[in-house]
mmCIF file of C-alpha atoms in Angstrom:
data_model
loop_
_atom_site.group_PDB
_atom_site.id
_atom_site.type_symbol
_atom_site.label_atom_id
_atom_site.label_comp_id
_atom_site.label_asym_id
_atom_site.label_seq_id
_atom_site.Cartn_x
_atom_site.Cartn_y
_atom_site.Cartn_z
ATOM 1 C CA MET W 2 155.939 102.338 102.320
ATOM 2 C CA ARG W 3 153.496 105.155 101.604
ATOM 3 C CA THR W 4 152.086 103.193 98.675
ATOM 4 C CA GLY W 5 151.146 100.191 100.760
ATOM 5 C CA SER W 6 149.800 102.329 103.592
ATOM 6 C CA SER W 7 147.539 104.369 101.320
ATOM 7 C CA SER W 8 146.135 101.328 99.515
ATOM 8 C CA ARG W 9 145.704 99.382 102.746
ATOM 9 C CA THR W 10 143.787 102.230 104.377
ATOM 10 C CA THR W 11 141.399 102.299 101.428
ATOM 11 C CA LEU W 12 140.812 98.546 101.368
ATOM 12 C CA ASP W 13 140.396 98.372 105.153
ATOM 13 C CA LYS W 14 137.156 100.316 104.746
ATOM 14 C CA ALA W 15 135.574 97.190 103.255
ATOM 15 C CA THR W 16 134.897 96.058 106.823
ATOM 16 C CA GLU W 17 132.614 99.072 107.386
ATOM 17 C CA GLU W 18 130.053 98.115 104.722
ATOM 18 C CA ASN W 19 126.549 96.812 105.571
ATOM 19 C CA PHE W 20 127.555 93.406 104.177
ATOM 20 C CA PRO W 21 131.012 91.937 103.466
ATOM 21 C CA VAL W 22 132.265 93.020 100.049
ATOM 22 C CA ALA W 23 134.069 89.767 99.232
ATOM 23 C CA PRO W 24 133.066 87.178 101.859
ATOM 24 C CA PHE W 25 135.126 84.091 102.577
ATOM 25 C CA PHE W 26 132.688 81.639 100.959
ATOM 26 C CA LEU W 27 133.322 82.964 97.442
ATOM 27 C CA PRO W 28 135.919 81.400 95.147
ATOM 28 C CA ARG W 29 139.323 83.027 95.629
ATOM 29 C CA ALA W 30 139.371 84.425 92.075
ATOM 30 C CA TRP W 31 136.035 86.163 92.626
ATOM 31 C CA ARG W 32 137.182 87.547 95.981
ATOM 32 C CA ASP W 33 140.341 88.966 94.463
ATOM 33 C CA ASP W 34 138.451 90.594 91.596
ATOM 34 C CA LEU W 35 135.705 91.971 93.839
ATOM 35 C CA MET W 36 138.282 93.494 96.179
ATOM 36 C CA ALA W 37 140.071 95.073 93.218
ATOM 37 C CA VAL W 38 136.797 96.681 92.114
ATOM 38 C CA TYR W 39 135.983 97.655 95.705
ATOM 39 C CA GLY W 40 139.404 99.299 96.048
ATOM 40 C CA TYR W 41 138.685 101.345 92.944
ATOM 41 C CA ALA W 42 135.196 102.384 94.079
ATOM 42 C CA ARG W 43 136.386 103.228 97.586
ATOM 43 C CA LEU W 44 139.302 105.300 96.310
ATOM 44 C CA VAL W 45 137.199 107.360 93.922
ATOM 45 C CA ASP W 46 134.736 108.012 96.767
ATOM 46 C CA ASP W 47 137.592 109.045 99.063
ATOM 47 C CA ILE W 48 138.821 111.484 96.420
ATOM 48 C CA GLY W 49 135.334 112.927 96.034
ATOM 49 C CA ASP W 50 134.832 113.188 99.813
ATOM 50 C CA GLY W 51 138.287 114.583 100.555
ATOM 51 C CA ASP W 52 139.050 111.513 102.704
ATOM 52 C CA LEU W 53 142.396 110.473 101.233
ATOM 53 C CA ALA W 54 145.113 109.260 103.562
ATOM 54 C CA PRO W 55 147.329 112.123 104.773
ATOM 55 C CA GLY W 56 150.714 112.649 103.177
ATOM 56 C CA GLY W 57 149.715 113.184 99.551
ATOM 57 C CA ALA W 58 150.736 109.708 98.327
ATOM 58 C CA ASP W 59 147.612 109.290 96.210
ATOM 59 C CA ALA W 60 148.115 112.672 94.547
ATOM 60 C CA ARG W 61 151.732 111.837 93.715
ATOM 61 C CA HIS W 62 150.714 108.513 92.184
ATOM 62 C CA LEU W 63 148.308 110.432 89.952
ATOM 63 C CA GLY W 64 150.896 112.996 88.930
ATOM 64 C CA VAL W 65 149.324 115.793 90.984
ATOM 65 C CA ASP W 66 151.390 118.096 93.199
ATOM 66 C CA PRO W 67 150.445 117.213 96.812
ATOM 67 C CA ALA W 68 150.035 120.963 97.386
ATOM 68 C CA GLU W 69 147.016 120.734 95.054
ATOM 69 C CA ALA W 70 145.589 117.579 96.636
ATOM 70 C CA ASP W 71 142.651 119.534 98.041
ATOM 71 C CA ASP W 72 141.424 120.242 94.504
ATOM 72 C CA ARG W 73 139.034 117.311 94.193
ATOM 73 C CA LEU W 74 138.036 117.994 90.591
ATOM 74 C CA LEU W 75 141.712 118.129 89.603
ATOM 75 C CA LEU W 76 142.327 114.799 91.357
ATOM 76 C CA LEU W 77 139.257 113.213 89.755
ATOM 77 C CA ASP W 78 140.476 114.331 86.307
ATOM 78 C CA ALA W 79 143.906 112.835 87.010
ATOM 79 C CA PHE W 80 142.274 109.664 88.318
ATOM 80 C CA GLU W 81 140.218 109.321 85.136
ATOM 81 C CA THR W 82 143.376 109.719 83.055
ATOM 82 C CA ASP W 83 145.037 106.949 85.060
ATOM 83 C CA LEU W 84 141.900 104.774 84.796
ATOM 84 C CA ARG W 85 142.061 104.970 81.011
ATOM 85 C CA ARG W 86 145.610 103.602 81.225
ATOM 86 C CA VAL W 87 144.103 100.456 82.794
ATOM 87 C CA PHE W 88 142.540 99.737 79.391
ATOM 88 C CA ASP W 89 145.286 100.891 77.034
ATOM 89 C CA GLY W 90 148.563 101.141 78.931
ATOM 90 C CA THR W 91 150.059 100.926 82.409
ATOM 91 C CA PRO W 92 148.373 102.840 85.247
ATOM 92 C CA HIS W 93 150.401 104.606 87.920
ATOM 93 C CA HIS W 94 148.248 104.284 91.044
ATOM 94 C CA PRO W 95 148.754 100.964 92.895
ATOM 95 C CA LEU W 96 145.016 100.311 93.234
ATOM 96 C CA LEU W 97 144.588 100.796 89.499
ATOM 97 C CA LYS W 98 147.535 98.493 88.847
ATOM 98 C CA ALA W 99 145.749 95.910 91.015
ATOM 99 C CA LEU W 100 142.567 96.471 89.019
ATOM 100 C CA GLN W 101 144.149 95.897 85.599
ATOM 101 C CA PRO W 102 144.381 92.069 85.795
ATOM 102 C CA THR W 103 140.707 91.948 86.810
ATOM 103 C CA VAL W 104 139.698 94.165 83.888
ATOM 104 C CA ARG W 105 141.586 91.943 81.451
ATOM 105 C CA ARG W 106 140.512 88.622 82.985
ATOM 106 C CA ARG W 107 136.821 89.586 83.060
ATOM 107 C CA SER W 108 136.785 91.715 79.871
ATOM 108 C CA LEU W 109 135.367 94.660 81.803
ATOM 109 C CA THR W 110 134.548 97.894 79.976
ATOM 110 C CA PRO W 111 135.356 101.460 81.088
ATOM 111 C CA GLU W 112 131.721 102.616 81.404
ATOM 112 C CA PRO W 113 130.902 101.522 84.971
ATOM 113 C CA PHE W 114 134.230 102.838 86.250
ATOM 114 C CA LEU W 115 133.672 106.164 84.501
ATOM 115 C CA GLY W 116 130.181 106.327 86.005
ATOM 116 C CA LEU W 117 131.625 106.255 89.512
ATOM 117 C CA ILE W 118 133.987 109.102 88.656
ATOM 118 C CA ALA W 119 131.092 111.078 87.153
ATOM 119 C CA ALA W 120 129.110 110.606 90.378
ATOM 120 C CA ASN W 121 131.937 112.037 92.428
ATOM 121 C CA ARG W 122 132.320 114.963 90.045
ATOM 122 C CA GLN W 123 128.606 115.577 90.500
ATOM 123 C CA ASP W 124 129.114 115.586 94.269
ATOM 124 C CA GLN W 125 131.448 118.576 93.869
ATOM 125 C CA GLN W 126 128.892 120.512 91.841
ATOM 126 C CA VAL W 127 125.440 119.367 93.018
ATOM 127 C CA ARG W 128 124.743 119.457 96.737
ATOM 128 C CA ARG W 129 120.948 119.346 96.722
ATOM 129 C CA TYR W 130 118.416 117.318 94.713
ATOM 130 C CA GLY W 131 115.072 118.812 93.772
ATOM 131 C CA THR W 132 113.211 115.609 92.953
ATOM 132 C CA TYR W 133 113.323 111.892 93.614
ATOM 133 C CA GLU W 134 113.935 111.347 89.892
ATOM 134 C CA GLU W 135 117.068 113.494 90.090
ATOM 135 C CA LEU W 136 118.289 111.435 93.035
ATOM 136 C CA VAL W 137 117.653 108.164 91.168
ATOM 137 C CA ALA W 138 119.620 109.531 88.192
ATOM 138 C CA TYR W 139 122.502 110.236 90.557
ATOM 139 C CA CYS W 140 122.306 106.663 91.878
ATOM 140 C CA GLU W 141 122.610 105.464 88.259
ATOM 141 C CA LEU W 142 126.155 106.834 88.426
ATOM 142 C CA SER W 143 127.049 106.384 92.087
ATOM 143 C CA ALA W 144 125.695 102.900 92.858
ATOM 144 C CA ASN W 145 124.377 100.928 89.903
ATOM 145 C CA PRO W 146 127.803 100.485 88.241
ATOM 146 C CA VAL W 147 128.943 98.430 91.231
ATOM 147 C CA GLY W 148 126.188 95.857 90.789
ATOM 148 C CA ARG W 149 126.849 95.701 87.082
ATOM 149 C CA LEU W 150 130.520 95.011 87.791
ATOM 150 C CA VAL W 151 129.604 92.181 90.183
ATOM 151 C CA LEU W 152 127.492 90.568 87.449
ATOM 152 C CA ALA W 153 130.281 91.030 84.913
ATOM 153 C CA ILE W 154 132.928 89.546 87.205
ATOM 154 C CA THR W 155 130.753 86.502 87.893
ATOM 155 C CA GLY W 156 129.780 86.100 84.236
ATOM 156 C CA THR W 157 126.059 86.336 84.967
ATOM 157 C CA ALA W 158 124.999 89.625 83.357
ATOM 158 C CA SER W 159 121.765 89.732 81.363
ATOM 159 C CA PRO W 160 119.372 92.633 80.675
ATOM 160 C CA GLU W 161 116.874 91.391 83.264
ATOM 161 C CA ARG W 162 119.533 90.798 85.918
ATOM 162 C CA VAL W 163 121.032 94.215 85.266
ATOM 163 C CA ARG W 164 117.595 95.794 85.732
ATOM 164 C CA ARG W 165 117.075 93.970 89.025
ATOM 165 C CA SER W 166 120.602 94.770 90.143
ATOM 166 C CA ASP W 167 120.070 98.454 89.417
ATOM 167 C CA ALA W 168 116.993 98.435 91.664
ATOM 168 C CA VAL W 169 118.940 96.832 94.513
ATOM 169 C CA CYS W 170 121.912 99.167 94.152
ATOM 170 C CA THR W 171 119.768 102.306 93.997
ATOM 171 C CA ALA W 172 117.950 101.103 97.112
ATOM 172 C CA LEU W 173 121.222 100.490 98.941
ATOM 173 C CA GLN W 174 122.443 103.971 98.025
ATOM 174 C CA ILE W 175 119.234 105.573 99.303
ATOM 175 C CA VAL W 176 119.455 103.556 102.534
ATOM 176 C CA GLU W 177 123.032 104.715 103.026
ATOM 177 C CA HIS W 178 121.950 108.323 102.487
ATOM 178 C CA LEU W 179 119.247 107.877 105.138
ATOM 179 C CA GLN W 180 121.755 106.459 107.608
ATOM 180 C CA ASP W 181 124.186 109.297 106.915
ATOM 181 C CA VAL W 182 121.943 112.374 106.830
ATOM 182 C CA LYS W 183 123.995 114.101 109.532
ATOM 183 C CA GLU W 184 127.375 113.145 108.059
ATOM 184 C CA ASP W 185 126.322 114.266 104.579
ATOM 185 C CA LEU W 186 125.051 117.559 105.950
ATOM 186 C CA GLY W 187 128.488 118.072 107.478
ATOM 187 C CA ARG W 188 129.810 117.933 103.913
ATOM 188 C CA ASP W 189 127.097 120.397 102.829
ATOM 189 C CA ARG W 190 125.210 117.681 100.952
ATOM 190 C CA ILE W 191 121.564 116.738 101.265
ATOM 191 C CA TYR W 192 120.273 113.657 99.466
ATOM 192 C CA LEU W 193 116.685 114.059 100.653
ATOM 193 C CA PRO W 194 114.746 115.444 97.659
ATOM 194 C CA ALA W 195 113.717 119.067 98.168
ATOM 195 C CA GLU W 196 110.180 118.343 96.948
ATOM 196 C CA ASP W 197 109.793 115.688 99.657
ATOM 197 C CA MET W 198 111.259 117.976 102.328
ATOM 198 C CA ALA W 199 108.673 120.598 101.364
ATOM 199 C CA ARG W 200 105.873 118.028 101.399
ATOM 200 C CA PHE W 201 106.757 117.003 104.967
ATOM 201 C CA HIS W 202 107.507 120.583 106.062
ATOM 202 C CA VAL W 203 111.160 119.821 106.769
ATOM 203 C CA THR W 204 113.757 122.588 106.469
ATOM 204 C CA GLU W 205 117.536 122.308 106.361
ATOM 205 C CA ALA W 206 117.589 123.794 109.855
ATOM 206 C CA ASP W 207 115.562 120.789 111.064
ATOM 207 C CA LEU W 208 118.361 118.478 109.905
ATOM 208 C CA VAL W 209 120.902 120.239 112.133
ATOM 209 C CA ALA W 210 118.984 119.386 115.315
ATOM 210 C CA PRO W 211 120.358 116.722 117.702
ATOM 211 C CA ARG W 212 117.223 114.649 117.217
ATOM 212 C CA GLY W 213 114.695 114.400 114.433
ATOM 213 C CA SER W 214 111.342 116.108 114.774
ATOM 214 C CA ALA W 215 108.136 114.251 113.933
ATOM 215 C CA SER W 216 108.290 115.802 110.456
ATOM 216 C CA VAL W 217 111.879 114.673 109.869
ATOM 217 C CA ARG W 218 111.061 111.156 111.037
ATOM 218 C CA ALA W 219 108.019 111.025 108.764
ATOM 219 C CA LEU W 220 110.174 112.103 105.835
ATOM 220 C CA VAL W 221 112.788 109.446 106.595
ATOM 221 C CA ALA W 222 110.041 106.800 106.893
ATOM 222 C CA PHE W 223 108.688 107.852 103.484
ATOM 223 C CA GLU W 224 112.102 107.553 101.815
ATOM 224 C CA ALA W 225 112.756 104.257 103.617
ATOM 225 C CA GLU W 226 109.525 102.854 102.200
ATOM 226 C CA ARG W 227 110.658 103.820 98.709
ATOM 227 C CA ALA W 228 113.977 102.056 99.266
ATOM 228 C CA GLY W 229 112.151 98.974 100.539
ATOM 229 C CA SER W 230 110.027 98.879 97.388
ATOM 230 C CA LEU W 231 113.161 99.003 95.254
ATOM 231 C CA LEU W 232 114.647 96.120 97.246
ATOM 232 C CA ASN W 233 111.457 94.149 96.624
ATOM 233 C CA GLU W 234 111.749 94.886 92.908
ATOM 234 C CA GLY W 235 115.356 93.692 92.860
ATOM 235 C CA THR W 236 115.032 90.642 95.108
ATOM 236 C CA PRO W 237 114.154 88.203 92.244
ATOM 237 C CA LEU W 238 117.765 88.716 91.135
ATOM 238 C CA VAL W 239 118.771 86.410 93.998
ATOM 239 C CA GLY W 240 116.594 83.582 92.722
ATOM 240 C CA SER W 241 117.905 83.937 89.180
ATOM 241 C CA VAL W 242 121.440 82.793 90.066
ATOM 242 C CA HIS W 243 122.886 79.737 91.753
ATOM 243 C CA GLY W 244 125.478 78.568 94.234
ATOM 244 C CA ARG W 245 127.708 80.981 96.094
ATOM 245 C CA LEU W 246 126.652 83.933 93.991
ATOM 246 C CA LYS W 247 123.086 83.453 95.281
ATOM 247 C CA LEU W 248 124.388 83.809 98.840
ATOM 248 C CA LEU W 249 126.441 86.901 97.959
ATOM 249 C CA LEU W 250 123.509 88.674 96.325
ATOM 250 C CA ALA W 251 121.202 87.618 99.153
ATOM 251 C CA GLY W 252 123.688 89.255 101.476
ATOM 252 C CA PHE W 253 123.547 92.537 99.587
ATOM 253 C CA VAL W 254 119.737 92.581 99.612
ATOM 254 C CA ALA W 255 119.670 91.525 103.265
ATOM 255 C CA GLY W 256 122.156 94.249 104.144
ATOM 256 C CA GLY W 257 119.713 96.811 102.807
ATOM 257 C CA ARG W 258 116.754 95.234 104.596
ATOM 258 C CA ALA W 259 118.626 94.977 107.895
ATOM 259 C CA ALA W 260 119.717 98.616 107.607
ATOM 260 C CA LEU W 261 116.108 99.667 106.973
ATOM 261 C CA ASP W 262 115.059 97.638 110.019
ATOM 262 C CA ALA W 263 117.690 99.486 112.076
ATOM 263 C CA VAL W 264 116.361 102.828 110.837
ATOM 264 C CA ALA W 265 112.810 101.781 111.754
ATOM 265 C CA ALA W 266 113.957 100.519 115.172
ATOM 266 C CA ALA W 267 115.414 103.973 115.816
ATOM 267 C CA GLY W 268 111.970 105.442 115.175
ATOM 268 C CA HIS W 269 113.295 106.766 111.871
ATOM 269 C CA ASP W 270 115.391 109.245 113.870
ATOM 270 C CA VAL W 271 118.711 109.196 112.026
ATOM 271 C CA LEU W 272 120.033 112.522 113.303
ATOM 272 C CA PRO W 273 121.776 111.219 116.467
ATOM 273 C CA GLY W 274 123.926 108.962 114.252
ATOM 274 C CA PRO W 275 123.686 106.192 111.661
ATOM 275 C CA PRO W 276 121.406 103.362 112.832
ATOM 276 C CA LYS W 277 123.331 100.137 112.181
ATOM 277 C CA PRO W 278 121.961 96.591 112.051
ATOM 278 C CA THR W 279 123.372 93.873 114.273
ATOM 279 C CA LYS W 280 125.112 90.894 112.703
ATOM 280 C CA ALA W 281 122.360 88.641 114.070
ATOM 281 C CA ARG W 282 119.731 90.772 112.344
ATOM 282 C CA LEU W 283 121.713 90.671 109.113
ATOM 283 C CA MET W 284 121.952 86.889 109.165
ATOM 284 C CA ARG W 285 118.215 86.557 109.842
ATOM 285 C CA GLU W 286 117.549 88.769 106.848
ATOM 286 C CA VAL W 287 119.875 86.662 104.668
ATOM 287 C CA GLY W 288 117.819 83.597 105.574
ATOM 288 C CA ALA W 289 114.569 85.431 104.824
ATOM 289 C CA VAL W 290 115.819 86.603 101.424
ATOM 290 C CA LEU W 291 116.972 83.096 100.501
ATOM 291 C CA ARG W 292 113.606 81.617 101.539
ATOM 292 C CA ARG W 293 111.787 84.203 99.472
ATOM 293 C CA ALA W 294 114.049 83.471 96.491
ATOM 294 C CA ARG W 295 113.190 79.759 96.751
ATOM 295 C CA ARG W 296 109.458 80.483 96.854
ATOM 296 C CA GLU W 297 109.641 82.829 93.871
ATOM 297 C CA GLY W 298 111.907 80.433 91.993
#
């Protein structure tokens, strides 16, 4: 029973994303494979954030004594060992067992999965980023592998699409960081580059306040503009594919745009809590992205 409960809790978090991970309009085989990849990505994030379901079931599946389940680096090492079994043996964790048929069916490689583990290791060791370039390099590990896996699952990967996908995924990661400034600070993590904080005269103490000062809001607006530019760079990806995949990718781009709109509507004050877009706003953005893709196509 613990197995099902732990896996279910992880997969249930798919409903919290800015856009559905595997929406109903996709072919069933794609939905199943996308949810298997989502389950993997969500679990590795939960390990890195210390958000595993209580009871130690995940640790036991990975061969770790539940008494040591608070050692995130130990769990990430054990998780990587079990991931490698997906490619050359039989994994132990139920979410990795669910991932194995997807890996085989789609001929997926270990690299994107290892990138997500590396990002979560980095989260244990790096809690501040000096420059925007350092943050983008982190996103290369924490976000871009997901887009690459979507392209691989749908059989549409090409160098140009990967480049566009990377831009979208980095943008989505930055948007999420902007929404979650307060939550991240609670984990002693700041994803606002230190050089930008200095430029806008923002200190860590300013981020603890109940509401954002004018300087904090100006900083958030600056980072939001950067994320918007990345979304613009990646949007032609939508027009390069067809059918249901076009709608899925439009949804991802629109999710980022709608989230940025929500941040702007809050006056770029993200400290009271994460500004979230409405479903109506999201659907309007999907339509706008699709219209833009048609014009550019």
